mmCIF file of C-alpha atoms and ligand atoms in Angstrom:
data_model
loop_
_atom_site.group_PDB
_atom_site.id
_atom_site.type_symbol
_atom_site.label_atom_id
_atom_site.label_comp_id
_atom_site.label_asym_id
_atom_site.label_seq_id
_atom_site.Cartn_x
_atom_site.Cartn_y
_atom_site.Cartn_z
ATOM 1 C CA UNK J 23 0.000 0.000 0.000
ATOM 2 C CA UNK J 24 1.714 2.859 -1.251
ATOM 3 C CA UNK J 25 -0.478 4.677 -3.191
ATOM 4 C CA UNK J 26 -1.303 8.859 -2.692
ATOM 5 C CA UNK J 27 -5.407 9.487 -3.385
ATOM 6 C CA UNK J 28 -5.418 12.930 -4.875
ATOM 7 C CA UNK J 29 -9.235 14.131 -5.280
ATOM 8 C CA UNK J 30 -10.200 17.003 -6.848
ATOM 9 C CA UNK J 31 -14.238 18.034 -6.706
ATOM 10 C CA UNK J 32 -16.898 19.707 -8.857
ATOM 11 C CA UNK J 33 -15.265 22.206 -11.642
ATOM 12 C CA UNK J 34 -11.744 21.152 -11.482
ATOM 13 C CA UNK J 35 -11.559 19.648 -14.370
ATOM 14 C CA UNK J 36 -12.077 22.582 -16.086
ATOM 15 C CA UNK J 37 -8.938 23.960 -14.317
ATOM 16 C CA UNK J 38 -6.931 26.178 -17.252
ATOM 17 C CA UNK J 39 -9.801 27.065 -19.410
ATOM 18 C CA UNK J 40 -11.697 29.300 -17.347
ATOM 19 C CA UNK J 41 -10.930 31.999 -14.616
ATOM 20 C CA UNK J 42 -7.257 31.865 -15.130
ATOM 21 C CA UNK J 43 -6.938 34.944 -13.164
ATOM 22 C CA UNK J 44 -8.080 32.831 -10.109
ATOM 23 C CA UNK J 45 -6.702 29.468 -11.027
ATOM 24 C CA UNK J 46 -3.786 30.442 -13.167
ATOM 25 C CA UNK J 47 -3.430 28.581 -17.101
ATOM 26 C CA UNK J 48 -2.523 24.865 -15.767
ATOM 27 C CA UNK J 49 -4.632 21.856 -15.845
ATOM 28 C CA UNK J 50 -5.790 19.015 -13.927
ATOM 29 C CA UNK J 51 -3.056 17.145 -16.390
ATOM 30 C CA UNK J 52 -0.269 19.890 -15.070
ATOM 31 C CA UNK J 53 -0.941 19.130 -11.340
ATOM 32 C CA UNK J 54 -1.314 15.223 -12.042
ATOM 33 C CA UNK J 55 2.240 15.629 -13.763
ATOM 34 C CA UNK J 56 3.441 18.091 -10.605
ATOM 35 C CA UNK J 57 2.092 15.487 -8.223
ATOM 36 C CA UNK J 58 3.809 12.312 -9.730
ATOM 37 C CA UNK J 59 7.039 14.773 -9.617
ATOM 38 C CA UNK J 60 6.482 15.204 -5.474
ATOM 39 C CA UNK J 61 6.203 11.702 -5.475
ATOM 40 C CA UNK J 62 8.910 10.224 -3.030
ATOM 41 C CA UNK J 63 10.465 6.954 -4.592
ATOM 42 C CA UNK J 64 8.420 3.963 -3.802
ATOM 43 C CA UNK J 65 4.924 5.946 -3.684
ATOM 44 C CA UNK J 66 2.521 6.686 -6.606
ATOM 45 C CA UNK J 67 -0.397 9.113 -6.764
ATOM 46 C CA UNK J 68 -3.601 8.015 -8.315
ATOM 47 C CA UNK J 69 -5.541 11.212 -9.546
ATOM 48 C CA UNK J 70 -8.985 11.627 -9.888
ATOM 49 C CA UNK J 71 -11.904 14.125 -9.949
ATOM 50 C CA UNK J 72 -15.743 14.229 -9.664
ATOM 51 C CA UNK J 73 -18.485 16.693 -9.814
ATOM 52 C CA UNK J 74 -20.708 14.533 -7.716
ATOM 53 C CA UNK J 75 -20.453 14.226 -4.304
ATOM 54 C CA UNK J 76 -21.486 11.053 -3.586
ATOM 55 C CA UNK J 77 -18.644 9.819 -6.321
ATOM 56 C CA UNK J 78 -16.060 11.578 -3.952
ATOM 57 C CA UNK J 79 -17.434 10.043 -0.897
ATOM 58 C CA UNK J 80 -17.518 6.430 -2.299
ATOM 59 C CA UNK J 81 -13.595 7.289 -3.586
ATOM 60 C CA UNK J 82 -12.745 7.925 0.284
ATOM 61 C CA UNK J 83 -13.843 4.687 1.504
ATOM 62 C CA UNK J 84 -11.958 2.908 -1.055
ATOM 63 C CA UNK J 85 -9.299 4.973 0.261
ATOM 64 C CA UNK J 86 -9.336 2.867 3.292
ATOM 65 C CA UNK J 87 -6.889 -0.043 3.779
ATOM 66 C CA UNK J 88 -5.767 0.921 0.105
ATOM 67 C CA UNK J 89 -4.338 4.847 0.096
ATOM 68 C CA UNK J 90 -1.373 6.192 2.960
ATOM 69 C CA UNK J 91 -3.005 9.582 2.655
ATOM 70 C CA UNK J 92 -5.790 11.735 0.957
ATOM 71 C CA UNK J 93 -4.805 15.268 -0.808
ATOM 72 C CA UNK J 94 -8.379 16.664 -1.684
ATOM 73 C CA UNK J 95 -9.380 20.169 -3.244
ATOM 74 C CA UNK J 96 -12.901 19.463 -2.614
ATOM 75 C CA UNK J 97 -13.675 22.254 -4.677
ATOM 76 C CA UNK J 98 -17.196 24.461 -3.632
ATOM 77 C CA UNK J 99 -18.188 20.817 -1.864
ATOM 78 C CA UNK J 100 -15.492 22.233 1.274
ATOM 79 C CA UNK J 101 -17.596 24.729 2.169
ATOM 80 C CA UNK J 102 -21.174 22.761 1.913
ATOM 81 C CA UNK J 103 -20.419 19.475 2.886
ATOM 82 C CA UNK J 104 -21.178 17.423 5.784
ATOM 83 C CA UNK J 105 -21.195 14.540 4.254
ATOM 84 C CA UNK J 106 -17.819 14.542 2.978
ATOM 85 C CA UNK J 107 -16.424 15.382 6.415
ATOM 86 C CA UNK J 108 -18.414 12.587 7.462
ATOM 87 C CA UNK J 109 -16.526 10.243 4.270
ATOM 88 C CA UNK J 110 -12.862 11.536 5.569
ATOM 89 C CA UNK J 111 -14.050 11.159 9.434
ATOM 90 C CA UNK J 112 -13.929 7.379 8.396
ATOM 91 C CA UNK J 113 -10.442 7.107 7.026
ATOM 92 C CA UNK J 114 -7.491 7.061 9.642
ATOM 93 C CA UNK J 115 -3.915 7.857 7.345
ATOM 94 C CA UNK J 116 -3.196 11.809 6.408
ATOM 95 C CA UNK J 117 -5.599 14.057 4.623
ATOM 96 C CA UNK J 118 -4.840 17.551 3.793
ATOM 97 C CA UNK J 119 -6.631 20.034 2.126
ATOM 98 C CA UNK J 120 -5.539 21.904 -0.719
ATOM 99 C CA UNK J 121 -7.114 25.260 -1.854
ATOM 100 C CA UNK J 122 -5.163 26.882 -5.320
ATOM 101 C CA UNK J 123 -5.981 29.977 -4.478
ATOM 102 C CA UNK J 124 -6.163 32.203 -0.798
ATOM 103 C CA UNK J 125 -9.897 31.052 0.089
ATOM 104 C CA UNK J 126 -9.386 33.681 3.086
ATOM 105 C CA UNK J 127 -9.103 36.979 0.277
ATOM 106 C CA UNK J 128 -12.476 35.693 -1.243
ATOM 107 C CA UNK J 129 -16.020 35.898 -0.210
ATOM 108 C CA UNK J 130 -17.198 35.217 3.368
ATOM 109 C CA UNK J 131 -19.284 32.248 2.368
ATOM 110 C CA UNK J 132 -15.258 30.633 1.064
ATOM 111 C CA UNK J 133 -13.593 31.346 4.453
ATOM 112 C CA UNK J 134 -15.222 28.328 6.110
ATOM 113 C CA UNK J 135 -14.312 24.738 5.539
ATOM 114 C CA UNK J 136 -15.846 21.059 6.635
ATOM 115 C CA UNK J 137 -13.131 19.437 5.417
ATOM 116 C CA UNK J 138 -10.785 21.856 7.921
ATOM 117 C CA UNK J 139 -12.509 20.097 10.874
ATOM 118 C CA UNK J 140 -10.943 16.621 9.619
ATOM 119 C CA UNK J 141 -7.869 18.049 8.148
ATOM 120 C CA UNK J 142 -4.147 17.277 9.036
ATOM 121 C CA UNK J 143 -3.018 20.273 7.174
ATOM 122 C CA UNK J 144 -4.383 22.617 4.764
ATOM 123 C CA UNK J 145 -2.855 24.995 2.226
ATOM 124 C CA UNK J 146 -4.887 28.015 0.407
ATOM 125 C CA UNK J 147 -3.087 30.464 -1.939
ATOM 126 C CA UNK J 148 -0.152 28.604 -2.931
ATOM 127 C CA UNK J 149 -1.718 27.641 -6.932
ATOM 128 C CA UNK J 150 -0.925 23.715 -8.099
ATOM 129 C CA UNK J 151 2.408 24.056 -5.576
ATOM 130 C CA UNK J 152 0.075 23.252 -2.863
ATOM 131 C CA UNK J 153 -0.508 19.790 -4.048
ATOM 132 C CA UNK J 154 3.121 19.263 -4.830
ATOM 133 C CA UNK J 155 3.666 20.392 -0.823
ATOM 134 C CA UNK J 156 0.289 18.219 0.400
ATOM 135 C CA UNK J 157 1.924 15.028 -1.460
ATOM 136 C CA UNK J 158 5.764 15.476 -0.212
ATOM 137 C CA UNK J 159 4.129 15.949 3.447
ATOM 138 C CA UNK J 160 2.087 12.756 3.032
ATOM 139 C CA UNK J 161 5.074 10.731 1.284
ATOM 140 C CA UNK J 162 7.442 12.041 4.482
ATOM 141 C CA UNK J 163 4.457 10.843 7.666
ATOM 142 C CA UNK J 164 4.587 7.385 5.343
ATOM 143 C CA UNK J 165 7.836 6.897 5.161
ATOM 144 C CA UNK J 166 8.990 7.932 9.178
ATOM 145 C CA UNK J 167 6.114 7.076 10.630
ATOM 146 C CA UNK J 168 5.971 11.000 11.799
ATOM 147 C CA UNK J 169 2.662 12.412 13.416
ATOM 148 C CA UNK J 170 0.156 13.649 11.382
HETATM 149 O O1 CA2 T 1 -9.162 27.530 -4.585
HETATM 150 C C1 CA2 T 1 -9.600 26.378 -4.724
HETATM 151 O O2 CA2 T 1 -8.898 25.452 -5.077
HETATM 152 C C2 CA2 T 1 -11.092 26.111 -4.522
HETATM 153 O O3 CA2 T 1 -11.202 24.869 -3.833
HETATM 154 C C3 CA2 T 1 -11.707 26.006 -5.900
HETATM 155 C C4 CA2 T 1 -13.225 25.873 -5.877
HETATM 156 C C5 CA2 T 1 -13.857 26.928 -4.996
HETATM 157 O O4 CA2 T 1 -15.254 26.697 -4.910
HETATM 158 C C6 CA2 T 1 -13.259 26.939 -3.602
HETATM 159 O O5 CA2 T 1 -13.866 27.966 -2.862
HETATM 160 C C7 CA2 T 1 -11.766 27.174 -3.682
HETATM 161 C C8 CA2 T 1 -13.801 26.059 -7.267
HETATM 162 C C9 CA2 T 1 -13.235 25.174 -8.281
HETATM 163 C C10 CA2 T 1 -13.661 25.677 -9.599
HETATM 164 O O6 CA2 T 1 -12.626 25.378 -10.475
HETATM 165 C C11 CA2 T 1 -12.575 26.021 -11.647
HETATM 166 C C12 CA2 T 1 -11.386 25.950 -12.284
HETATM 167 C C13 CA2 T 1 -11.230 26.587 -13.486
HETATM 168 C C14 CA2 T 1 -12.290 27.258 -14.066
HETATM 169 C C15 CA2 T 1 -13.476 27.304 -13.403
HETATM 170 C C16 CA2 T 1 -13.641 26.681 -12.194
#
């Protein structure tokens, strides 16, 4: 079991063709390709993404007894829901949450997160570096065995 779960929710896929000015010009290709690249020898990173919530719940409990950590962008579903909190509430290894951009500059209604409640760590603002940071962290706890 060395595998990385990197999930990406509703609209990423879209990621490069629209709102560059808040998502930069990269796709969901770029940051599978930046992910692999963060990859410590020995792990891989299996990438996927879903508009539908209950597609990204059913991906987390696959996650368990099969993934050593979650990165998710859960995309608009961080900040509605409950039932993905509930999802990653089941699943013991890493998770951290990934934002591209600085949720915290945006509207109100993008400053609070579910997924935060569950979280080991979680990184806003940093564009497609933040998943290359989420995977090294997650490859490093693996490897020593260091706390979450
Ligand atoms: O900053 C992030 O990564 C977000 O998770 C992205 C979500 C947004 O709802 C969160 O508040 C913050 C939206 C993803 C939409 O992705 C698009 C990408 C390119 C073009 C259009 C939408």
């Amino acid at each position: 079991m060395n595998t990385i779960l990197v999930l990406n929710g509703p609209n990423l896929n879209l990621l490069g063709q629209r709102q560059p000015e808040t998502y930069g010009y990269e796709t969901l290709e770029d940051v599978a390709r930046l992910c692999e690249a963060a990859c410590a020898e020995g792990f891989t990173v299996r990438m996927l993404q879903s508009n539908h919530e209950g597609q990204i719940i059913d991906w987390i409990h696959e996650a368990r007894g099969t993934a050593v950590g979650i990165v998710i962008n859960p995309g608009a579903f961080t900040h509605t829901s409950i039932a993905i909190l509930d999802a990653l509430n089941t699943y013991d290894p890493p998770v951290i949450e990934v934002h591209i951009s600085q949720v915290h500059k945006r509207e109100a209604f993008r400053h609070h997160s579910y997924v935060s409640h569950r979280a080991d760590g979680v990184i806003a603002g940093l564009g497609l570096e933040g998943y290359a940071a989420a995977i090294r962290r997650i490859c490093q706890i693996a490897a020593k065995g260091a706390p979450a």
